[in-house]
Tab-separated table of C-alpha atoms and ligand atoms in Angstrom:
chain	number	residue	atom	x	y	z
A	457	MET	CA	139.976	99.310	17.331
A	458	SER	CA	140.180	98.944	13.554
A	459	ALA	CA	137.944	100.828	11.070
A	460	ILE	CA	137.611	100.791	7.348
A	461	VAL	CA	138.011	104.143	5.669
A	462	ILE	CA	136.233	104.572	2.256
A	463	THR	CA	136.574	107.594	0.156
A	464	GLY	CA	133.424	107.326	-2.213
A	465	GLY	CA	131.990	109.073	-4.979
A	466	LYS	CA	133.580	107.425	-8.018
A	467	PRO	CA	132.266	104.526	-10.317
A	468	LEU	CA	133.432	101.065	-9.842
A	469	SER	CA	135.464	99.271	-12.420
A	470	GLY	CA	137.106	95.848	-12.502
A	471	SER	CA	136.621	92.186	-11.917
A	472	VAL	CA	136.390	90.026	-8.666
A	473	ARG	CA	135.735	86.417	-7.776
A	474	VAL	CA	132.893	85.547	-5.523
A	475	GLN	CA	133.666	83.492	-2.545
A	476	GLY	CA	132.174	80.306	-1.490
A	477	ALA	CA	128.850	80.542	0.548
A	478	LYS	CA	129.215	81.052	4.207
A	479	ASN	CA	125.804	79.629	4.899
A	480	SER	CA	126.501	76.337	2.923
A	481	ALA	CA	130.067	75.948	4.423
A	482	LEU	CA	128.907	76.093	7.974
A	483	PRO	CA	126.136	73.226	8.100
A	484	ILE	CA	128.528	70.916	5.758
A	485	LEU	CA	131.231	71.466	8.365
A	486	ALA	CA	128.760	70.444	11.123
A	487	ALA	CA	127.896	67.448	8.828
A	488	SER	CA	131.384	66.401	8.708
A	489	VAL	CA	131.045	64.657	12.115
A	490	LEU	CA	128.293	62.495	10.935
A	491	ASN	CA	131.003	60.141	9.524
A	492	ALA	CA	134.172	58.912	11.057
A	493	GLY	CA	136.170	59.399	7.809
A	494	GLN	CA	137.671	62.507	6.025
A	495	SER	CA	135.664	65.217	4.582
A	496	VAL	CA	137.623	67.672	2.149
A	497	VAL	CA	135.453	70.815	1.775
A	498	GLY	CA	136.680	73.083	-1.052
A	499	ASN	CA	135.749	76.668	-1.951
A	500	CYS	CA	135.337	77.233	1.901
A	501	PRO	CA	135.577	80.917	2.570
A	502	ASP	CA	138.160	82.254	4.999
A	503	LEU	CA	135.962	83.910	7.593
A	504	SER	CA	135.798	84.077	11.443
A	505	ASP	CA	132.572	82.115	11.390
A	506	VAL	CA	134.328	79.190	9.578
A	507	ASP	CA	137.116	79.628	12.109
A	508	SER	CA	134.402	79.170	14.927
A	509	SER	CA	133.345	75.975	13.138
A	510	ILE	CA	136.759	74.660	12.923
A	511	ARG	CA	137.343	75.503	16.629
A	512	ILE	CA	134.146	73.404	17.508
A	513	LEU	CA	135.224	70.642	15.483
A	514	ARG	CA	138.772	70.446	17.100
A	515	HIS	CA	136.998	70.807	20.632
A	516	LEU	CA	134.932	67.712	19.605
A	517	GLY	CA	138.314	65.851	19.015
A	518	CYS	CA	138.157	66.068	15.345
A	519	ALA	CA	141.134	66.965	13.134
A	520	ALA	CA	140.197	70.017	11.172
A	521	GLU	CA	142.829	71.996	8.945
A	522	ARG	CA	142.572	74.648	6.513
A	523	ALA	CA	145.010	74.786	3.527
A	524	GLY	CA	144.208	77.419	0.930
A	525	ASP	CA	140.227	77.509	0.457
A	526	THR	CA	140.188	73.771	1.453
A	527	VAL	CA	139.130	72.745	4.986
A	528	THR	CA	139.766	68.944	5.688
A	529	VAL	CA	137.919	67.440	8.487
A	530	ASN	CA	138.827	64.072	10.114
A	531	ALA	CA	136.207	63.120	12.473
A	532	SER	CA	137.604	59.551	13.406
A	533	GLY	CA	138.867	60.858	16.754
A	534	MET	CA	135.698	62.538	17.853
A	535	ASN	CA	135.502	61.914	21.635
A	536	ARG	CA	133.374	64.676	23.039
A	537	PHE	CA	129.697	65.857	22.551
A	538	ASP	CA	129.621	69.151	24.226
A	539	ILE	CA	130.181	72.723	22.757
A	540	PRO	CA	131.516	75.458	25.083
A	541	GLU	CA	129.309	78.409	25.737
A	542	SER	CA	132.089	80.711	24.482
A	543	LEU	CA	132.005	79.106	21.065
A	544	MET	CA	128.190	78.794	20.898
A	545	ARG	CA	127.875	82.567	21.454
A	546	GLU	CA	130.252	83.330	18.526
A	547	MET	CA	127.631	82.530	15.791
A	548	ARG	CA	124.115	81.483	15.360
A	549	SER	CA	124.989	78.506	12.997
A	550	SER	CA	126.512	76.494	15.874
A	551	VAL	CA	123.006	75.281	16.517
A	552	VAL	CA	123.266	72.980	13.409
A	553	PHE	CA	125.896	71.041	15.271
A	554	LEU	CA	123.068	69.870	17.557
A	555	GLY	CA	121.544	67.331	15.031
A	556	ALA	CA	124.995	66.121	13.880
A	557	ILE	CA	126.511	65.709	17.208
A	558	LEU	CA	123.347	63.981	18.628
A	559	SER	CA	123.389	61.558	15.622
A	560	ARG	CA	126.989	60.603	15.950
A	561	ALA	CA	127.459	60.529	19.772
A	562	GLY	CA	123.810	59.873	21.126
A	563	GLU	CA	124.365	62.833	23.386
A	564	ALA	CA	124.810	66.657	22.988
A	565	VAL	CA	125.357	69.519	25.701
A	566	MET	CA	125.324	73.011	24.524
A	567	SER	CA	124.084	76.633	25.243
A	568	TYR	CA	121.784	78.746	23.186
A	569	PRO	CA	123.437	80.012	20.116
A	570	GLY	CA	124.569	83.688	19.607
A	571	GLY	CA	124.962	85.538	16.236
A	572	CYS	CA	123.765	88.901	14.783
A	573	ASP	CA	121.381	90.989	16.838
A	574	ILE	CA	118.525	91.247	14.146
A	575	GLY	CA	115.634	90.370	16.477
A	576	PRO	CA	114.666	87.253	18.293
A	577	ARG	CA	115.959	84.074	16.907
A	578	PRO	CA	114.308	81.278	18.638
A	579	ILE	CA	115.341	77.546	18.028
A	580	ASP	CA	111.885	76.024	19.104
A	581	LEU	CA	111.420	74.499	15.499
A	582	HIS	CA	114.740	72.814	15.679
A	583	LEU	CA	114.046	71.275	19.135
A	584	SER	CA	110.523	70.343	18.401
A	585	ALA	CA	111.629	68.446	15.289
A	586	LEU	CA	114.584	66.738	17.056
A	587	ARG	CA	112.209	65.732	19.776
A	588	GLN	CA	109.589	64.206	17.282
A	589	MET	CA	112.450	62.080	15.939
A	590	GLY	CA	113.212	60.786	19.410
A	591	ALA	CA	115.513	63.064	21.082
A	592	GLU	CA	115.071	63.928	24.859
A	593	ILE	CA	115.960	67.586	25.373
A	594	CYS	CA	116.271	69.218	28.762
A	595	GLU	CA	116.536	72.966	28.575
A	596	GLU	CA	118.056	74.413	31.730
A	597	GLY	CA	119.708	77.777	32.652
A	598	GLY	CA	120.322	78.522	29.062
A	599	PHE	CA	121.851	75.107	28.428
A	600	LEU	CA	120.488	72.197	26.133
A	601	ARG	CA	121.195	68.691	27.437
A	602	CYS	CA	120.159	66.258	24.807
A	603	LYS	CA	120.107	62.463	24.423
A	604	VAL	CA	118.797	60.068	21.911
A	605	LYS	CA	119.280	56.313	21.460
A	606	GLU	CA	118.556	56.267	17.776
A	607	PHE	CA	116.783	58.907	15.592
A	608	THR	CA	113.751	57.653	14.039
A	609	GLY	CA	112.351	58.861	10.727
A	610	CYS	CA	109.001	60.575	10.667
A	611	GLY	CA	106.974	63.262	9.113
A	612	ILE	CA	107.889	66.769	10.218
A	613	HIS	CA	105.686	69.686	9.369
A	614	LEU	CA	107.599	72.987	9.775
A	615	PRO	CA	105.023	75.930	10.598
A	616	LEU	CA	107.693	78.223	8.690
A	617	PRO	CA	110.422	77.172	6.351
A	618	SER	CA	113.298	77.851	8.857
A	619	VAL	CA	116.766	77.272	7.108
A	620	GLY	CA	118.567	76.124	10.167
A	621	ALA	CA	115.721	73.805	11.350
A	622	THR	CA	115.560	72.201	7.970
A	623	GLU	CA	119.418	71.533	7.948
A	624	ASN	CA	119.269	70.437	11.593
A	625	ILE	CA	116.318	67.913	10.655
A	626	MET	CA	118.489	66.788	7.604
A	627	LEU	CA	121.621	66.003	9.743
A	628	ALA	CA	119.625	64.220	12.286
A	629	ALA	CA	117.668	62.277	9.691
A	630	ALA	CA	120.762	61.236	7.535
A	631	ARG	CA	121.577	58.056	9.767
A	632	ALA	CA	118.186	57.665	11.309
A	633	ARG	CA	116.219	54.435	11.302
A	634	GLY	CA	113.669	54.986	8.640
A	635	THR	CA	112.706	57.759	6.491
A	636	THR	CA	112.071	61.496	7.404
A	637	ARG	CA	109.876	63.588	5.364
A	638	ILE	CA	110.224	67.466	5.825
A	639	PHE	CA	107.035	69.399	4.937
A	640	ASN	CA	107.256	73.019	4.272
A	641	ALA	CA	111.087	72.730	4.132
A	642	ALA	CA	113.362	75.772	3.529
A	643	ARG	CA	114.226	75.932	-0.282
A	644	GLU	CA	117.315	77.925	-0.097
A	645	PRO	CA	120.381	76.947	-2.439
A	646	GLU	CA	122.355	76.114	0.738
A	647	ILE	CA	119.947	73.362	1.574
A	648	ALA	CA	120.432	71.626	-1.791
A	649	ASP	CA	124.284	72.128	-1.154
A	650	LEU	CA	123.945	70.297	2.075
A	651	GLN	CA	121.812	67.525	0.335
A	652	ASN	CA	124.565	67.333	-2.302
A	653	TYR	CA	127.272	66.978	0.443
A	654	LEU	CA	125.204	64.214	2.372
A	655	ASN	CA	124.658	62.296	-0.946
A	656	ALA	CA	128.304	62.379	-1.812
A	657	ALA	CA	128.967	60.810	1.614
A	658	GLY	CA	126.559	58.074	0.851
A	659	GLY	CA	123.324	59.603	2.187
A	660	ARG	CA	120.031	59.207	0.482
A	661	VAL	CA	118.303	62.727	0.420
A	662	SER	CA	116.032	64.119	-2.199
A	663	GLY	CA	113.951	66.927	-2.839
A	664	ALA	CA	116.092	69.753	-1.527
A	665	GLY	CA	115.210	73.059	-3.430
A	666	SER	CA	111.488	72.143	-3.172
A	667	SER	CA	109.358	72.264	-0.148
A	668	THR	CA	109.214	68.579	0.617
A	669	ILE	CA	112.642	66.788	1.344
A	670	ASP	CA	112.846	63.009	1.948
A	671	VAL	CA	115.798	61.752	3.956
A	672	GLU	CA	116.145	57.965	3.967
A	673	GLY	CA	118.285	57.052	6.857
A	674	VAL	CA	121.507	54.913	6.047
A	675	PRO	CA	123.469	53.136	8.795
A	676	GLU	CA	126.808	54.887	8.058
A	677	LEU	CA	128.189	57.639	6.050
A	678	ARG	CA	131.649	57.943	4.607
A	679	GLY	CA	134.283	60.623	4.075
A	680	THR	CA	133.963	62.588	0.869
A	681	GLU	CA	134.932	65.713	-1.272
A	682	HIS	CA	132.755	68.586	-1.782
A	683	ARG	CA	132.794	72.005	-3.229
A	684	VAL	CA	130.904	74.666	-1.616
A	685	ILE	CA	128.571	76.758	-3.894
A	686	PRO	CA	129.140	80.439	-4.610
A	687	ASP	CA	127.962	82.988	-1.944
A	688	ARG	CA	124.688	84.519	-3.356
A	689	ILE	CA	124.732	87.343	-0.556
A	690	VAL	CA	128.314	88.372	-1.450
A	691	THR	CA	127.176	88.368	-5.059
A	692	ALA	CA	124.200	90.692	-3.936
A	693	THR	CA	126.577	92.966	-1.976
A	694	LEU	CA	128.864	93.486	-5.090
A	695	LEU	CA	125.872	94.159	-7.384
A	696	SER	CA	124.387	96.594	-4.769
A	697	ALA	CA	127.682	98.371	-4.880
A	698	ALA	CA	127.588	98.604	-8.500
A	699	ALA	CA	124.194	99.956	-8.491
A	700	ALA	CA	124.976	102.479	-5.852
A	701	ALA	CA	128.287	103.909	-7.113
A	702	GLY	CA	127.831	103.173	-10.934
A	703	GLY	CA	130.465	101.921	-13.308
A	704	GLU	CA	130.871	98.406	-14.661
A	705	VAL	CA	132.006	95.388	-12.751
A	706	THR	CA	132.394	91.556	-13.621
A	707	LEU	CA	131.921	88.934	-10.951
A	708	THR	CA	133.485	85.492	-11.573
A	709	ASP	CA	132.571	82.101	-10.029
A	710	ALA	CA	129.089	83.176	-9.263
A	711	CYS	CA	125.886	81.439	-9.353
A	712	PRO	CA	123.521	83.927	-11.334
A	713	LEU	CA	120.507	81.740	-10.777
A	714	ASP	CA	120.724	81.865	-6.947
A	715	ALA	CA	120.878	85.632	-7.055
A	716	SER	CA	118.007	86.172	-9.498
A	717	ALA	CA	115.596	87.763	-6.993
A	718	VAL	CA	118.334	90.568	-6.417
A	719	ILE	CA	119.264	90.737	-10.077
A	720	SER	CA	115.505	91.335	-11.036
A	721	VAL	CA	115.032	94.218	-8.445
A	722	LEU	CA	118.337	95.980	-9.525
A	723	THR	CA	117.557	95.379	-13.241
A	724	ASP	CA	114.190	97.161	-12.708
A	725	ALA	CA	116.051	100.052	-11.144
A	726	GLY	CA	118.081	100.680	-14.213
A	727	CYS	CA	121.158	98.314	-13.872
A	728	GLU	CA	122.178	96.331	-16.689
A	729	ILE	CA	123.033	92.816	-15.460
A	730	THR	CA	124.070	90.041	-17.921
A	731	ALA	CA	124.996	86.493	-16.979
A	732	ARG	CA	127.169	84.097	-18.998
A	733	GLY	CA	127.807	80.558	-17.234
A	734	THR	CA	129.271	81.575	-13.839
A	735	GLU	CA	130.053	85.090	-14.821
A	736	LEU	CA	127.957	88.341	-14.040
A	737	ARG	CA	128.544	91.664	-15.631
A	738	ALA	CA	126.714	94.463	-14.019
A	739	SER	CA	126.812	98.204	-15.045
A	740	ARG	CA	124.882	101.266	-14.055
A	741	ARG	CA	125.532	104.374	-16.342
A	742	GLY	CA	122.326	106.348	-16.114
A	743	THR	CA	120.345	107.299	-12.862
A	744	LEU	CA	119.375	104.682	-10.571
A	745	ARG	CA	115.610	104.419	-10.285
A	746	ALA	CA	113.806	103.432	-7.005
A	747	MET	CA	112.687	99.935	-6.663
A	748	GLY	CA	109.053	100.190	-5.772
A	749	ARG	CA	108.264	97.496	-3.224
A	750	VAL	CA	110.940	95.124	-2.094
A	751	ARG	CA	109.547	92.356	0.429
A	752	THR	CA	111.891	90.016	1.962
A	753	MET	CA	110.568	86.414	1.651
A	754	PRO	CA	111.923	82.838	2.112
A	755	HIS	CA	113.650	81.590	-1.113
A	756	PRO	CA	113.139	81.969	-4.034
A	757	GLY	CA	111.611	85.425	-2.683
A	758	PHE	CA	113.913	88.363	-2.004
A	759	PRO	CA	116.322	87.264	0.577
A	760	THR	CA	116.349	89.193	3.996
A	761	ASP	CA	120.136	88.950	3.854
A	762	ALA	CA	120.034	91.474	0.791
A	763	GLN	CA	117.651	93.918	2.295
A	764	ALA	CA	120.230	96.199	3.839
A	765	LEU	CA	122.433	95.931	0.755
A	766	VAL	CA	119.771	96.944	-1.654
A	767	MET	CA	118.529	99.738	0.731
A	768	ALA	CA	121.951	101.293	0.692
A	769	ALA	CA	121.535	101.586	-3.045
A	770	ALA	CA	117.949	102.727	-2.893
A	771	CYS	CA	119.173	105.632	-0.667
A	772	ARG	CA	120.690	107.179	-3.839
A	773	ALA	CA	117.895	106.327	-6.298
A	774	ASP	CA	115.587	108.660	-8.003
A	775	GLY	CA	112.114	108.179	-6.263
A	776	VAL	CA	110.627	106.228	-3.286
A	777	THR	CA	111.492	102.466	-2.267
A	778	VAL	CA	109.270	100.805	0.239
A	779	PHE	CA	110.930	97.764	2.132
A	780	SER	CA	108.922	95.256	4.108
A	781	GLU	CA	110.953	93.001	6.290
A	782	LYS	CA	109.034	89.885	6.745
A	783	ILE	CA	111.639	87.436	8.230
A	784	PHE	CA	113.392	89.193	11.140
A	785	GLN	CA	111.950	91.716	13.489
A	786	ASN	CA	114.845	94.100	14.090
A	787	ARG	CA	116.642	94.253	10.811
A	788	TYR	CA	116.628	97.867	10.250
A	789	GLN	CA	119.430	98.950	12.575
A	790	HIS	CA	121.649	99.857	9.580
A	791	ALA	CA	118.956	102.470	8.585
A	792	MET	CA	119.824	104.763	11.718
A	793	GLU	CA	123.482	104.790	10.439
A	794	LEU	CA	122.558	105.491	6.811
A	795	LEU	CA	120.747	108.629	8.313
A	796	ARG	CA	124.188	110.029	9.378
A	797	MET	CA	125.264	109.901	5.730
A	798	GLY	CA	122.277	111.949	4.580
A	799	ALA	CA	119.916	109.232	3.768
A	800	ASP	CA	116.137	109.805	4.005
A	801	ILE	CA	114.507	106.627	5.654
A	802	GLN	CA	111.537	106.283	7.758
A	803	ILE	CA	110.619	103.163	9.608
A	804	GLU	CA	107.264	101.921	10.913
A	805	GLY	CA	107.177	98.332	12.167
A	806	GLU	CA	108.385	96.069	9.483
A	807	VAL	CA	108.099	98.838	6.745
A	808	ALA	CA	110.917	101.246	5.803
A	809	VAL	CA	110.165	103.942	3.177
A	810	VAL	CA	113.454	105.090	1.617
A	811	ARG	CA	113.292	108.359	-0.365
A	812	GLY	CA	116.154	108.630	-2.686
A	813	VAL	CA	118.401	111.668	-2.145
A	814	PRO	CA	120.678	113.401	-4.725
A	815	LYS	CA	123.880	112.945	-2.434
A	816	LEU	CA	125.053	110.864	0.420
A	817	TYR	CA	128.057	112.320	2.478
A	818	GLY	CA	130.874	110.390	4.171
A	819	ALA	CA	130.587	110.042	7.996
A	820	ARG	CA	131.571	108.000	11.039
A	821	VAL	CA	129.335	104.966	11.169
A	822	CYS	CA	129.329	101.587	12.910
A	823	SER	CA	128.169	98.316	11.650
A	824	THR	CA	125.549	96.691	13.701
A	825	ASP	CA	125.343	93.315	12.327
A	826	LEU	CA	127.020	91.452	9.271
A	827	ARG	CA	125.011	92.542	6.193
A	828	GLY	CA	124.136	96.114	7.736
A	829	GLY	CA	127.780	96.466	8.093
A	830	ALA	CA	128.376	95.582	4.460
A	831	ALA	CA	125.478	97.925	3.498
A	832	LEU	CA	127.218	100.744	5.195
A	833	ALA	CA	130.115	100.273	2.945
A	834	VAL	CA	128.041	99.996	-0.114
A	835	ALA	CA	126.573	103.448	0.741
A	836	ALA	CA	129.932	104.909	1.498
A	837	LEU	CA	131.137	103.901	-2.035
A	838	ALA	CA	128.217	106.171	-3.382
A	839	ALA	CA	128.981	108.999	-0.890
A	840	GLU	CA	130.869	112.111	-1.284
A	841	GLY	CA	133.945	112.374	0.993
A	842	GLU	CA	135.468	109.934	3.507
A	843	THR	CA	133.577	107.261	5.572
A	844	GLU	CA	134.950	105.627	8.574
A	845	LEU	CA	133.251	102.290	9.311
A	846	SER	CA	133.741	100.544	12.672
A	847	GLY	CA	132.347	97.465	13.988
A	848	LEU	CA	134.353	95.345	11.556
A	849	GLU	CA	133.941	92.106	13.731
A	850	HIS	CA	130.467	91.760	12.071
A	851	ILE	CA	131.894	92.094	8.487
A	852	ASP	CA	134.705	89.757	9.105
A	853	ARG	CA	132.096	86.960	10.107
A	854	GLY	CA	130.899	86.962	6.440
A	855	TYR	CA	133.206	88.551	4.046
A	856	GLU	CA	136.698	87.231	3.022
A	857	LYS	CA	139.065	90.073	2.683
A	858	PHE	CA	136.388	92.736	2.384
A	859	GLU	CA	138.607	95.549	1.618
A	860	ALA	CA	140.611	93.712	-1.089
A	861	MET	CA	137.326	92.533	-2.623
A	862	LEU	CA	136.131	96.067	-3.127
A	863	ALA	CA	139.599	97.550	-3.977
A	864	ALA	CA	139.684	95.014	-6.903
A	865	LEU	CA	136.723	97.046	-8.265
A	866	GLY	CA	138.577	100.213	-8.013
A	867	ALA	CA	137.078	101.191	-4.655
A	868	ASP	CA	139.340	103.707	-2.523
A	869	ILE	CA	139.219	101.697	0.731
A	870	LYS	CA	141.714	100.748	3.487
A	871	ARG	CA	141.620	99.336	6.956
A	872	VAL	CA	143.231	101.364	9.644
B	988	LIG	C1	119.549	81.469	7.856
B	988	LIG	C2	120.705	82.216	7.510
B	988	LIG	C3	120.553	83.802	7.711
B	988	LIG	C4	119.217	84.244	6.908
B	988	LIG	C5	118.023	83.320	7.534
B	988	LIG	C6	116.705	83.606	6.564
B	988	LIG	C7	122.681	80.627	8.069
B	988	LIG	C8	123.776	80.368	8.653
B	988	LIG	N1	121.927	81.803	8.317
B	988	LIG	O1	119.365	81.745	9.425
B	988	LIG	O2	121.712	84.251	6.984
B	988	LIG	O3	118.959	85.445	7.172
B	988	LIG	O4	118.477	81.963	7.188
B	988	LIG	O5	117.127	83.390	5.298
B	988	LIG	O6	122.250	80.091	7.150
B	988	LIG	N2	112.438	80.726	13.431
B	988	LIG	C9	111.517	80.513	14.657
B	988	LIG	N3	112.052	79.245	15.351
B	988	LIG	C10	112.936	78.451	14.999
B	988	LIG	C11	113.770	78.770	13.772
B	988	LIG	C12	113.419	80.131	13.219
B	988	LIG	O7	110.575	81.115	15.031
B	988	LIG	O8	113.103	77.563	15.566
B	988	LIG	C13	112.058	82.013	12.795
B	988	LIG	C14	113.182	83.203	12.930
B	988	LIG	O9	112.862	83.858	14.056
B	988	LIG	C15	112.876	83.800	11.733
B	988	LIG	C16	112.421	82.752	10.646
B	988	LIG	O10	112.163	81.784	11.446
B	988	LIG	O11	111.867	84.896	11.914
B	988	LIG	C17	113.591	82.360	9.692
B	988	LIG	O12	114.623	81.892	10.326
B	988	LIG	P1	115.568	80.818	9.962
B	988	LIG	O13	115.359	80.387	8.421
B	988	LIG	O14	115.644	79.668	10.824
B	988	LIG	O15	116.969	81.512	9.834
B	988	LIG	P2	118.386	80.873	10.200
B	988	LIG	O16	118.667	79.521	9.829
B	988	LIG	O17	118.755	81.425	11.727
């Protein structure tokens, strides 16, 4: 079993490029089955979750190849509509294939999706929306058997702005009869990226980024080229690392606007963060201050995916930071591992109270989920001595060349 060994305690310094966004690449790869042409998806990060999507596409009969950071999908040969359980369990995002496969093939068979263990992750909103659009869905023994003659546009009110459900509806609606209007849609930047891909393919989607999205169905989509947006959570990871360890880092190919909620919290804590175009410079020379209250919210609020990362920095800050996790029920598992490193954290339900300590110490810790694992690495960079971090399969789901990325900032890190 491999592990990452980090010797912490020294400030970071250097420049690194931010990878393309995992959470954009996955729905866009699913969307590529909506047309029978060729989709060329650039800035596609090299991750195990993207590999899982490629394997799903190949299973469906599509050609899917990676060359450098570009994944090319030719969906002309698609001849299946099922996804094997083993592939469904590899990641949560496999569920966005549902709307796309149903739209293209009129049928879909798959099991419930897997993914990080951060609390219950139901898909009731996805299924309810697809039913409202005309799908017949039979849920039996952990499997979904779905059919649709033709999706029909309608008004869909989401009780909460689910990212995945918004994406599934957009995929089902792109070639539906009539117009679909999504009320209380998710406003994450990845939704706008999916809209841009669909429109480049001949779709008629508008409103992404706001809470009302209109999708006017078109009879056909065509192959297209698209470049995935920068990953705002990887950006948050690197900024949190600079906040925790100190020093000065430069991030290139970033989207500062998409990371603004995290930038604002870290700036209040005493980091100096400046944006110029797609470049971000972050430094922390003095003491890191506690962050007051950090409450996770749907975008443009503070992202739940950055909670663990910023918490790792808060462990070393001067004062008390109170986190409220509003999106997922079980997203503090990393805190138990941070305690091994000397952190002072108390958890009561959705609230975590972090009292900054003068020193963290290297320890043997284990990733419990993707962002929680990265957060342990952030803490390790700020800790005295050596940390051995296992459970790397979680980190590899979302970070491309994780150690190389941190080594480019001068971190003493190696995979053993
Ligand atoms: C996406 C992101 C994930 C991020 C999350 C919230 C991808 C691949 N993943 O996940 O990194 O942490 O958004 O920003 O883009 N819910 C229901 N019923 C549903 C669907 C969701 O109750 O049918 C609830 C969930 O349990 C959760 C909340 O809605 O409490 C938000 O989930 P959602 O926005 O759907 O997250 P994902 O799309 O799974």
